[in-house]
Short mmCIF file of C-alpha atoms in Angstrom, two decimals:
data_model
loop_
_atom_site.label_atom_id
_atom_site.label_comp_id
_atom_site.label_asym_id
_atom_site.label_seq_id
_atom_site.Cartn_x
_atom_site.Cartn_y
_atom_site.Cartn_z
CA MET J 1 110.95 -12.10 -25.86
CA ILE J 2 109.82 -14.65 -23.29
CA THR J 3 111.36 -18.10 -23.50
CA PRO J 4 108.86 -20.99 -23.33
CA GLU J 5 110.63 -22.24 -20.19
CA PHE J 6 110.54 -18.93 -18.31
CA ASN J 7 108.37 -20.05 -15.36
CA SER J 8 110.24 -23.14 -14.17
CA TYR J 9 110.98 -25.09 -10.99
CA ASN J 10 113.90 -26.72 -9.28
CA PHE J 11 112.96 -30.40 -9.19
CA ASN J 12 114.89 -32.68 -6.85
CA VAL J 13 113.93 -36.06 -8.27
CA LEU J 14 114.90 -37.77 -4.99
CA ARG J 15 111.83 -36.15 -3.42
CA VAL J 16 109.51 -38.18 -5.67
CA ALA J 17 111.48 -41.40 -6.00
CA SER J 18 108.46 -43.58 -5.17
CA ASP J 19 105.94 -41.49 -7.10
CA VAL J 20 107.30 -40.91 -10.60
CA GLU J 21 104.33 -42.81 -12.09
CA ASN J 22 101.80 -41.38 -9.61
CA PRO J 23 98.93 -39.68 -11.49
CA ALA J 24 98.57 -37.20 -8.62
CA LEU J 25 102.19 -36.04 -9.03
CA ILE J 26 101.79 -35.74 -12.79
CA ALA J 27 98.54 -33.79 -12.41
CA GLY J 28 100.10 -31.49 -9.81
CA LEU J 29 103.11 -30.71 -11.98
CA ARG J 30 100.84 -30.03 -14.94
CA ALA J 31 98.74 -27.67 -12.83
CA LEU J 32 101.85 -25.58 -12.13
CA ASN J 33 102.15 -24.80 -15.85
CA ALA J 34 105.87 -25.42 -15.50
CA GLY J 35 108.05 -24.24 -18.35
CA SER J 36 110.78 -26.73 -17.39
CA LEU J 37 111.96 -28.84 -14.47
CA ARG J 38 115.55 -28.57 -13.21
CA VAL J 39 116.83 -32.15 -12.80
CA PRO J 40 118.19 -33.96 -10.93
CA GLY J 41 118.12 -30.87 -8.68
CA GLY J 42 120.70 -28.56 -7.15
CA THR J 43 122.98 -30.25 -4.62
CA PRO J 44 121.96 -33.76 -5.81
CA GLY J 45 123.26 -32.81 -9.24
CA GLU J 46 126.76 -32.42 -7.81
CA TYR J 47 126.81 -36.10 -6.80
CA TRP J 48 124.49 -37.65 -9.36
CA ASP J 49 124.92 -40.87 -11.29
CA TRP J 50 122.33 -41.18 -14.06
CA GLN J 51 123.33 -44.80 -14.73
CA ARG J 52 122.47 -45.67 -11.13
CA GLY J 53 119.59 -43.23 -10.99
CA GLY J 54 120.71 -41.93 -7.62
CA ILE J 55 123.59 -40.41 -5.71
CA ARG J 56 127.02 -41.52 -6.90
CA LEU J 57 128.43 -43.55 -4.04
CA GLY J 58 131.84 -42.48 -2.72
CA PRO J 59 134.64 -42.25 -2.07
CA TYR J 60 135.23 -39.58 -4.68
CA PRO J 61 138.76 -39.46 -6.11
CA GLY J 62 140.56 -36.27 -5.16
CA LEU J 63 137.83 -35.09 -2.80
CA PRO J 64 138.14 -35.12 1.00
CA GLY J 65 134.58 -35.76 2.13
CA PRO J 66 131.49 -37.93 1.62
CA ALA J 67 128.28 -36.80 -0.04
CA PRO J 68 126.17 -34.54 2.21
CA PHE J 69 123.19 -36.91 2.37
CA GLY J 70 121.79 -39.40 4.84
CA ASP J 71 121.74 -43.16 4.33
CA ASP J 72 118.08 -43.05 3.26
CA ILE J 73 118.91 -40.73 0.37
CA LEU J 74 122.04 -42.67 -0.60
CA ALA J 75 119.96 -45.85 -0.83
CA ILE J 76 117.65 -44.46 -3.53
CA SER J 77 118.31 -45.66 -7.06
CA GLY J 78 116.41 -46.40 -10.25
CA LEU J 79 115.76 -42.80 -11.34
CA THR J 80 117.51 -43.49 -14.64
CA PRO J 81 117.07 -41.60 -17.93
CA PRO J 82 114.14 -43.76 -19.16
CA VAL J 83 112.25 -43.19 -15.88
CA ILE J 84 112.77 -39.41 -15.82
CA ASP J 85 112.12 -39.19 -19.56
CA ARG J 86 108.68 -40.77 -19.05
CA LEU J 87 107.90 -38.38 -16.22
CA LEU J 88 108.88 -35.36 -18.31
CA ASP J 89 106.82 -36.64 -21.22
CA ASN J 90 103.80 -37.26 -18.98
CA VAL J 91 104.05 -33.75 -17.53
CA GLY J 92 104.67 -32.26 -20.96
CA THR J 93 107.70 -30.18 -20.04
CA PRO J 94 111.41 -30.26 -20.92
CA ALA J 95 114.29 -30.42 -18.46
CA LEU J 96 116.97 -28.02 -17.37
CA PHE J 97 119.85 -30.40 -16.74
CA THR J 98 122.34 -29.81 -13.93
CA ALA J 99 125.62 -31.27 -15.17
CA ASN J 100 127.66 -33.07 -12.52
CA VAL J 101 130.99 -31.25 -12.72
CA LEU J 102 132.01 -32.22 -9.19
CA THR J 103 132.04 -36.02 -8.96
CA ALA J 104 131.58 -37.20 -12.57
CA SER J 105 133.88 -37.03 -15.56
CA LEU J 106 133.24 -35.22 -18.81
CA ASP J 107 132.79 -38.52 -20.64
CA GLU J 108 130.20 -39.68 -18.09
CA ASN J 109 128.22 -36.47 -18.57
CA LEU J 110 128.39 -36.86 -22.33
CA THR J 111 127.09 -40.43 -22.00
CA ASP J 112 124.19 -39.15 -19.92
CA ILE J 113 123.29 -36.48 -22.50
CA ALA J 114 123.44 -39.08 -25.26
CA ALA J 115 121.16 -41.40 -23.27
CA PHE J 116 118.44 -38.74 -22.99
CA ARG J 117 118.78 -37.75 -26.64
CA ALA J 118 118.45 -41.42 -27.66
CA LEU J 119 115.11 -41.49 -25.82
CA GLY J 120 113.91 -38.45 -27.77
CA GLN J 121 114.19 -36.08 -24.79
CA PRO J 122 115.27 -32.66 -26.05
CA ILE J 123 118.36 -31.27 -24.38
CA THR J 124 117.56 -27.56 -24.41
CA ARG J 125 119.43 -26.23 -21.34
CA ILE J 126 122.43 -27.37 -19.34
CA ALA J 127 123.83 -25.60 -16.28
CA LEU J 128 127.49 -26.39 -15.64
CA GLY J 129 127.15 -27.27 -11.97
CA ASN J 130 125.07 -25.99 -9.10
CA GLU J 131 126.52 -23.17 -6.96
CA GLU J 132 129.15 -22.04 -4.49
CA TYR J 133 132.09 -24.28 -5.38
CA PHE J 134 134.38 -22.50 -2.93
CA ARG J 135 133.06 -22.64 0.64
CA LEU J 136 132.44 -26.40 1.03
CA PRO J 137 135.27 -28.97 1.34
CA ASN J 138 134.58 -31.09 -1.75
CA PRO J 139 133.87 -28.25 -4.18
CA ALA J 140 136.82 -26.25 -2.85
CA ALA J 141 139.10 -29.24 -3.45
CA ARG J 142 137.84 -29.73 -7.00
CA PHE J 143 137.84 -26.01 -7.80
CA PRO J 144 140.42 -24.21 -5.64
CA SER J 145 139.85 -21.03 -7.63
CA ALA J 146 137.26 -19.44 -9.85
CA ARG J 147 139.78 -19.71 -12.68
CA ALA J 148 139.92 -23.49 -12.17
CA TYR J 149 136.14 -23.73 -12.48
CA GLY J 150 136.17 -21.43 -15.53
CA ASP J 151 138.82 -23.50 -17.30
CA LEU J 152 136.78 -26.68 -16.78
CA ALA J 153 133.52 -24.99 -17.81
CA ARG J 154 135.10 -23.70 -21.03
CA GLU J 155 136.37 -27.15 -21.97
CA TRP J 156 133.18 -28.96 -21.08
CA ALA J 157 130.95 -26.43 -22.83
CA GLY J 158 132.80 -27.04 -26.08
CA ARG J 159 132.25 -30.79 -25.82
CA PHE J 160 128.60 -30.39 -24.80
CA ARG J 161 128.03 -28.30 -27.93
CA LEU J 162 129.14 -31.22 -30.08
CA GLU J 163 126.79 -33.67 -28.34
CA ALA J 164 123.80 -31.28 -27.99
CA PRO J 165 124.37 -28.51 -30.56
CA THR J 166 121.10 -26.65 -29.90
CA ALA J 167 121.37 -26.61 -26.11
CA ARG J 168 121.92 -23.35 -24.26
CA LEU J 169 124.63 -23.49 -21.62
CA ALA J 170 125.16 -21.56 -18.39
CA VAL J 171 128.06 -21.18 -15.98
CA ILE J 172 127.38 -20.71 -12.28
CA ALA J 173 128.07 -17.61 -10.19
CA PRO J 174 127.80 -16.89 -6.46
CA SER J 175 125.43 -14.41 -4.97
CA PRO J 176 126.90 -10.92 -4.65
CA LEU J 177 124.78 -10.51 -1.52
CA ARG J 178 125.81 -13.56 0.56
CA ASN J 179 129.02 -14.60 2.29
CA THR J 180 130.11 -17.52 0.16
CA GLY J 181 133.85 -17.56 0.74
CA ILE J 182 134.75 -15.50 -2.30
CA THR J 183 133.46 -12.15 -3.51
CA PHE J 184 131.17 -12.10 -6.49
CA GLU J 185 133.58 -9.75 -8.27
CA ASP J 186 136.56 -12.07 -7.74
CA TRP J 187 134.56 -15.03 -9.00
CA ILE J 188 133.57 -13.22 -12.19
CA ALA J 189 137.17 -12.05 -12.62
CA GLY J 190 138.21 -15.71 -12.53
CA LEU J 191 135.70 -16.56 -15.25
CA ASP J 192 136.99 -13.63 -17.28
CA SER J 193 140.57 -14.87 -16.99
CA ALA J 194 139.47 -18.34 -18.10
CA ALA J 195 137.94 -16.81 -21.26
CA VAL J 196 134.80 -18.84 -20.63
CA TRP J 197 132.21 -16.38 -21.96
CA PRO J 198 132.47 -17.19 -25.69
CA ALA J 199 131.73 -20.83 -24.84
CA VAL J 200 128.46 -20.26 -22.95
CA ASP J 201 125.17 -18.42 -23.30
CA ALA J 202 124.31 -17.41 -19.75
CA VAL J 203 125.16 -17.24 -16.08
CA ALA J 204 123.04 -19.00 -13.43
CA ILE J 205 122.29 -17.22 -10.15
CA HIS J 206 120.38 -17.90 -6.91
CA PRO J 207 118.81 -14.75 -5.39
CA TYR J 208 117.46 -16.07 -2.11
CA PHE J 209 116.05 -13.50 0.29
CA ASP J 210 116.83 -13.92 3.99
CA THR J 211 113.76 -13.37 6.18
CA THR J 212 115.17 -14.77 9.42
CA ALA J 213 115.62 -11.33 11.03
CA LEU J 214 112.13 -10.17 10.01
CA ARG J 215 108.61 -10.51 11.41
CA PRO J 216 106.65 -10.06 8.17
CA LEU J 217 103.50 -11.77 9.45
CA SER J 218 103.21 -9.50 12.49
CA SER J 219 101.09 -6.98 10.58
CA PRO J 220 99.95 -6.20 7.01
CA ALA J 221 102.34 -3.24 6.97
CA SER J 222 105.26 -5.53 7.84
CA GLY J 223 104.21 -7.89 5.07
CA GLU J 224 104.12 -5.06 2.54
CA ALA J 225 107.56 -3.92 3.69
CA MET J 226 108.94 -7.42 3.16
CA ILE J 227 107.73 -7.57 -0.43
CA ALA J 228 109.20 -4.14 -1.16
CA ALA J 229 112.52 -5.25 0.36
CA MET J 230 112.51 -8.44 -1.71
CA ILE J 231 112.09 -6.60 -4.98
CA ALA J 232 114.74 -4.04 -4.03
CA HIS J 233 117.06 -6.96 -3.14
CA ASP J 234 116.48 -8.60 -6.52
CA ASN J 235 117.03 -5.38 -8.44
CA ASP J 236 120.29 -4.78 -6.58
CA TYR J 237 121.40 -8.34 -7.27
CA LEU J 238 120.53 -8.17 -10.97
CA SER J 239 122.19 -4.79 -11.44
CA ARG J 240 125.44 -6.12 -9.98
CA VAL J 241 125.31 -9.22 -12.16
CA THR J 242 124.54 -7.36 -15.39
CA ALA J 243 127.35 -4.90 -14.66
CA ARG J 244 129.92 -7.73 -14.56
CA ILE J 245 128.94 -10.13 -17.33
CA PRO J 246 129.15 -9.55 -21.09
CA ALA J 247 126.16 -7.73 -22.54
CA SER J 248 125.42 -10.63 -24.87
CA LYS J 249 124.95 -13.12 -22.03
CA SER J 250 121.61 -13.95 -20.42
CA ILE J 251 120.76 -14.59 -16.77
CA TRP J 252 119.17 -17.80 -15.56
CA VAL J 253 117.61 -17.54 -12.12
CA THR J 254 117.88 -21.26 -11.38
CA GLU J 255 116.91 -21.13 -7.67
CA TRP J 256 115.15 -18.47 -5.65
CA ASN J 257 112.72 -18.16 -2.76
CA VAL J 258 112.88 -17.03 0.85
CA PHE J 259 115.80 -18.24 2.95
CA GLU J 260 114.84 -19.52 6.39
CA GLU J 261 115.04 -22.69 8.42
CA GLU J 262 112.24 -25.19 7.84
CA ALA J 263 111.95 -25.78 11.59
CA VAL J 264 111.62 -22.05 12.30
CA ALA J 265 109.66 -20.70 9.37
CA VAL J 266 109.23 -16.92 9.40
CA SER J 267 107.02 -16.47 6.36
CA GLY J 268 107.54 -19.38 3.99
CA GLY J 269 104.33 -21.28 3.33
CA SER J 270 102.17 -18.22 3.93
CA TRP J 271 100.04 -16.50 1.31
CA LEU J 272 102.24 -13.44 1.83
CA THR J 273 105.29 -15.32 0.52
CA ALA J 274 103.28 -16.66 -2.42
CA VAL J 275 102.28 -13.13 -3.42
CA ALA J 276 105.85 -11.95 -2.87
CA ASN J 277 107.24 -14.72 -5.04
CA LEU J 278 104.85 -13.95 -7.87
CA ALA J 279 105.72 -10.26 -7.61
CA ARG J 280 109.40 -11.13 -7.78
CA ALA J 281 108.89 -13.36 -10.83
CA VAL J 282 106.92 -10.65 -12.65
CA ASN J 283 109.75 -8.28 -11.77
CA PHE J 284 112.26 -10.77 -13.24
CA LEU J 285 110.09 -10.83 -16.34
CA SER J 286 110.61 -7.10 -16.76
CA ASN J 287 114.40 -7.54 -17.00
CA PRO J 288 115.37 -8.31 -20.62
CA ARG J 289 118.48 -10.21 -19.51
CA VAL J 290 116.55 -12.76 -17.41
CA GLU J 291 115.78 -15.77 -19.56
CA LEU J 292 114.64 -18.24 -16.94
CA SER J 293 112.98 -18.08 -13.51
CA SER J 294 113.23 -21.45 -11.76
CA MET J 295 111.63 -21.28 -8.32
CA HIS J 296 112.84 -23.46 -5.46
CA VAL J 297 111.08 -25.94 -5.26
CA ALA J 298 108.41 -27.91 -7.10
CA VAL J 299 108.17 -30.58 -4.38
CA GLY J 300 110.13 -30.64 -1.13
CA ASN J 301 110.57 -28.29 1.81
CA ARG J 302 107.08 -27.71 3.13
CA GLN J 303 107.49 -23.93 3.50
CA TRP J 304 108.97 -23.40 0.00
CA SER J 305 107.22 -26.01 -2.11
CA ALA J 306 104.80 -25.33 -4.95
CA LEU J 307 103.17 -28.71 -4.33
CA THR J 308 102.58 -30.71 -1.19
CA ASP J 309 104.61 -33.89 -0.96
CA ALA J 310 103.24 -37.43 -1.03
CA SER J 311 101.95 -37.00 2.53
CA GLY J 312 100.07 -33.82 1.61
CA ARG J 313 101.97 -31.74 4.18
CA ALA J 314 102.27 -27.97 4.02
CA LEU J 315 102.54 -25.06 6.46
CA ASP J 316 99.77 -22.91 7.84
CA TYR J 317 99.98 -20.28 10.59
CA ALA J 318 98.08 -20.12 13.85
CA ASP J 319 98.76 -17.85 16.83
CA GLY J 320 101.80 -16.45 15.04
CA ARG J 321 103.55 -19.77 14.54
CA PRO J 322 103.78 -22.23 11.65
CA VAL J 323 101.82 -25.46 11.99
CA VAL J 324 101.68 -28.43 9.66
CA ILE J 325 98.43 -29.04 7.84
CA VAL J 326 97.59 -31.89 5.51
CA GLY J 327 95.85 -31.72 2.16
CA ALA J 328 95.78 -34.11 -0.75
CA PRO J 329 99.14 -35.39 -2.03
CA PHE J 330 100.75 -33.21 -4.71
CA THR J 331 98.18 -30.43 -4.61
CA LEU J 332 99.08 -26.79 -5.12
CA THR J 333 100.27 -24.84 -2.10
CA ALA J 334 100.09 -21.06 -1.77
CA ASN J 335 103.27 -20.80 -3.85
CA GLY J 336 101.91 -23.13 -6.49
CA GLU J 337 98.57 -21.36 -6.75
CA ALA J 338 100.21 -17.95 -7.27
CA MET J 339 102.98 -19.06 -9.61
CA ALA J 340 100.62 -21.12 -11.76
CA LEU J 341 99.13 -17.82 -12.94
CA LEU J 342 102.45 -16.76 -14.39
CA GLY J 343 102.94 -20.20 -15.90
CA ALA J 344 99.57 -19.98 -17.63
CA ALA J 345 100.57 -16.67 -19.17
CA THR J 346 104.15 -17.47 -20.19
CA ARG J 347 104.25 -21.15 -21.09
CA GLY J 348 104.92 -21.43 -24.79
CA GLY J 349 106.77 -18.12 -24.92
CA GLY J 350 105.92 -14.81 -26.51
CA SER J 351 106.64 -11.23 -25.54
CA ALA J 352 106.16 -9.23 -22.36
CA GLN J 353 105.70 -5.55 -21.62
CA SER J 354 105.81 -4.12 -18.13
CA LEU J 355 102.61 -2.27 -17.33
CA ASP J 356 102.79 1.36 -16.27
CA LEU J 357 100.38 1.35 -13.36
CA GLY J 358 100.86 5.07 -12.72
CA ALA J 359 100.96 6.46 -9.22
CA ALA J 360 99.54 3.20 -7.92
CA SER J 361 102.83 1.39 -8.60
CA GLY J 362 104.91 3.55 -6.26
CA GLY J 363 107.05 1.53 -3.89
CA ARG J 364 107.31 -1.38 -6.35
CA VAL J 365 104.81 -3.52 -4.45
CA LEU J 366 102.29 -3.31 -7.26
CA VAL J 367 103.65 -4.92 -10.42
CA GLY J 368 102.14 -6.01 -13.70
CA ALA J 369 102.98 -7.25 -17.17
CA ARG J 370 101.12 -7.69 -20.45
CA ILE J 371 102.05 -10.93 -22.13
CA ALA J 372 101.39 -11.67 -25.78
CA SER J 373 101.66 -15.42 -26.33
CA THR J 374 102.82 -17.06 -29.52
CA ASP J 375 99.26 -18.35 -30.00
CA GLY J 376 97.93 -14.78 -30.23
CA ARG J 377 96.37 -14.58 -26.77
CA VAL J 378 97.07 -11.49 -24.66
CA ARG J 379 96.98 -11.60 -20.87
CA ASP J 380 97.70 -9.15 -18.09
CA ILE J 381 99.16 -10.42 -14.84
CA LEU J 382 98.86 -8.13 -11.82
CA VAL J 383 100.21 -8.52 -8.29
CA ASN J 384 99.17 -6.29 -5.40
CA GLY J 385 101.71 -6.66 -2.61
CA ARG J 386 100.17 -3.86 -0.61
CA ALA J 387 98.26 -3.94 2.63
CA THR J 388 95.48 -1.92 0.97
CA SER J 389 93.24 -2.37 -2.04
CA VAL J 390 94.07 -0.69 -5.33
CA ARG J 391 92.17 -0.18 -8.60
CA VAL J 392 93.98 -0.92 -11.85
CA GLN J 393 92.91 -0.23 -15.41
CA THR J 394 92.57 -3.36 -17.53
CA ASN J 395 89.94 -5.14 -19.57
CA GLY J 396 88.79 -8.75 -19.92
CA ARG J 397 87.97 -11.84 -17.91
CA VAL J 398 89.66 -11.81 -14.52
CA LEU J 399 90.84 -14.74 -12.42
CA LEU J 400 91.51 -13.26 -8.98
CA LEU J 401 93.29 -15.04 -6.11
CA THR J 402 93.42 -13.69 -2.58
CA ALA J 403 93.76 -15.03 0.95
CA GLN J 404 94.57 -13.89 4.45
CA PHE J 405 98.21 -12.81 4.19
CA ASP J 406 99.40 -14.60 7.34
CA ARG J 407 97.88 -18.00 6.55
CA GLY J 408 98.98 -20.89 4.42
CA THR J 409 96.77 -22.33 1.75
CA VAL J 410 96.39 -25.78 0.24
CA ALA J 411 93.76 -26.21 -2.47
CA THR J 412 90.64 -24.43 -1.20
CA GLN J 413 91.82 -23.93 2.39
CA THR J 414 91.65 -20.14 3.00
CA LEU J 415 92.22 -19.33 -0.69
CA GLN J 416 89.52 -17.25 -2.37
CA ARG J 417 89.26 -17.69 -6.12
CA SER J 418 86.88 -15.63 -8.23
CA SER J 419 86.32 -15.19 -11.95
CA PHE J 420 84.50 -12.24 -13.53
CA PHE J 421 84.64 -9.65 -16.28
CA THR J 422 86.05 -6.21 -15.57
CA ALA J 423 83.59 -3.37 -15.15
CA ASP J 424 84.36 0.03 -16.71
CA ASN J 425 87.83 -1.27 -17.66
CA LEU J 426 88.85 -1.36 -14.00
CA VAL J 427 89.62 -4.15 -11.56
CA THR J 428 89.93 -3.80 -7.80
CA LEU J 429 92.81 -5.80 -6.35
CA PRO J 430 92.35 -6.59 -2.64
CA PRO J 431 95.35 -6.48 -0.31
CA PHE J 432 97.91 -9.18 -1.13
CA SER J 433 96.23 -10.50 -4.22
CA ALA J 434 97.08 -11.66 -7.74
CA ALA J 435 95.07 -11.57 -10.94
CA LEU J 436 95.35 -13.01 -14.43
CA ILE J 437 93.27 -11.14 -17.03
CA GLU J 438 92.40 -12.73 -20.35
CA ARG J 439 92.12 -9.73 -22.64
CA PRO J 440 89.55 -9.63 -25.49
#
């Protein structure tokens, strides 16, 4: 079964502090077909004060360092529960709450949950922290071992259940594929020793893919190889996670995208990355343990974002280098355009079946799923991550998106969008393209 929140986004509310009532932001978020928004975000959630509506100002008792934010971020306030509740209501999507287990007390978190419930905001999902509480000074001081984190998570989960009895809860886990100061296996062993699993429903993971050593935009073949490597990376990651957590527990992918510096973008912001991200999400969809796919980010870093920011900035590529282009504020980027297809198919929940695309799916750079929504509609979503065209058997009205693989796209810039009915139950997918098919 597909959860209604499957296609979701990390949503750092600090990025939109001056625009929470902006109709353009609301329209952009709606256009993403977001299943949920992860608030107040990842790292901000570790230092958040919902009563202030901003970063909790230090010093933090028992912790050695300040918050890792500049003065401009620390000055932001006013993003309190009533403000974020209105934004969520206007967008028409629930929240995935990041509990502050680093700098706030249990009672403060319970007060925050109660404040949202009093406003009528459903508390459906709570992640117990963000990630990697063992390689940074403050998290390492608060949680000197995985067992210490597990003991706190077990206690807090029990109290959260009393305040929000229908909410699903997740503990965090490090990536098994990154150097985070502790091995993935040792971290899970610590959670095991804390007996945390009966208290929670899921584990939250962050499968970023590092592109910094690659040149995926140098040729179509290199782009295809990157997508294949991404999917292989995700499958490796998921297999290691599922092997170490109880069979009854789900996986929440609460952040994922490419990993590269914003100042030296390798592929982020390009149509290639948008196609790759959609292919990865459809691949997540095929794993019955994955309950949530929350892409990083809805608004923010210009090479990762699904929407432009208030200035309309995004990345495009010219002469093999990323350049900043400007579109309308809060319009869909390449990532947003691609991922909105999956949101259209999965929002509201239903069931999904991976499509057997025959010999054409060799190499795992051609993926597809048939999604039966709870409203009775059936859609196919297809992603061609190849450097060549391919014909796929399907039937219905097709919405096809394609663009030059090594360019960015904002709104209509370089993106080609076409709608038509299939002929002879076949559709031709151009290189690096995505299609949503409304079946009869």
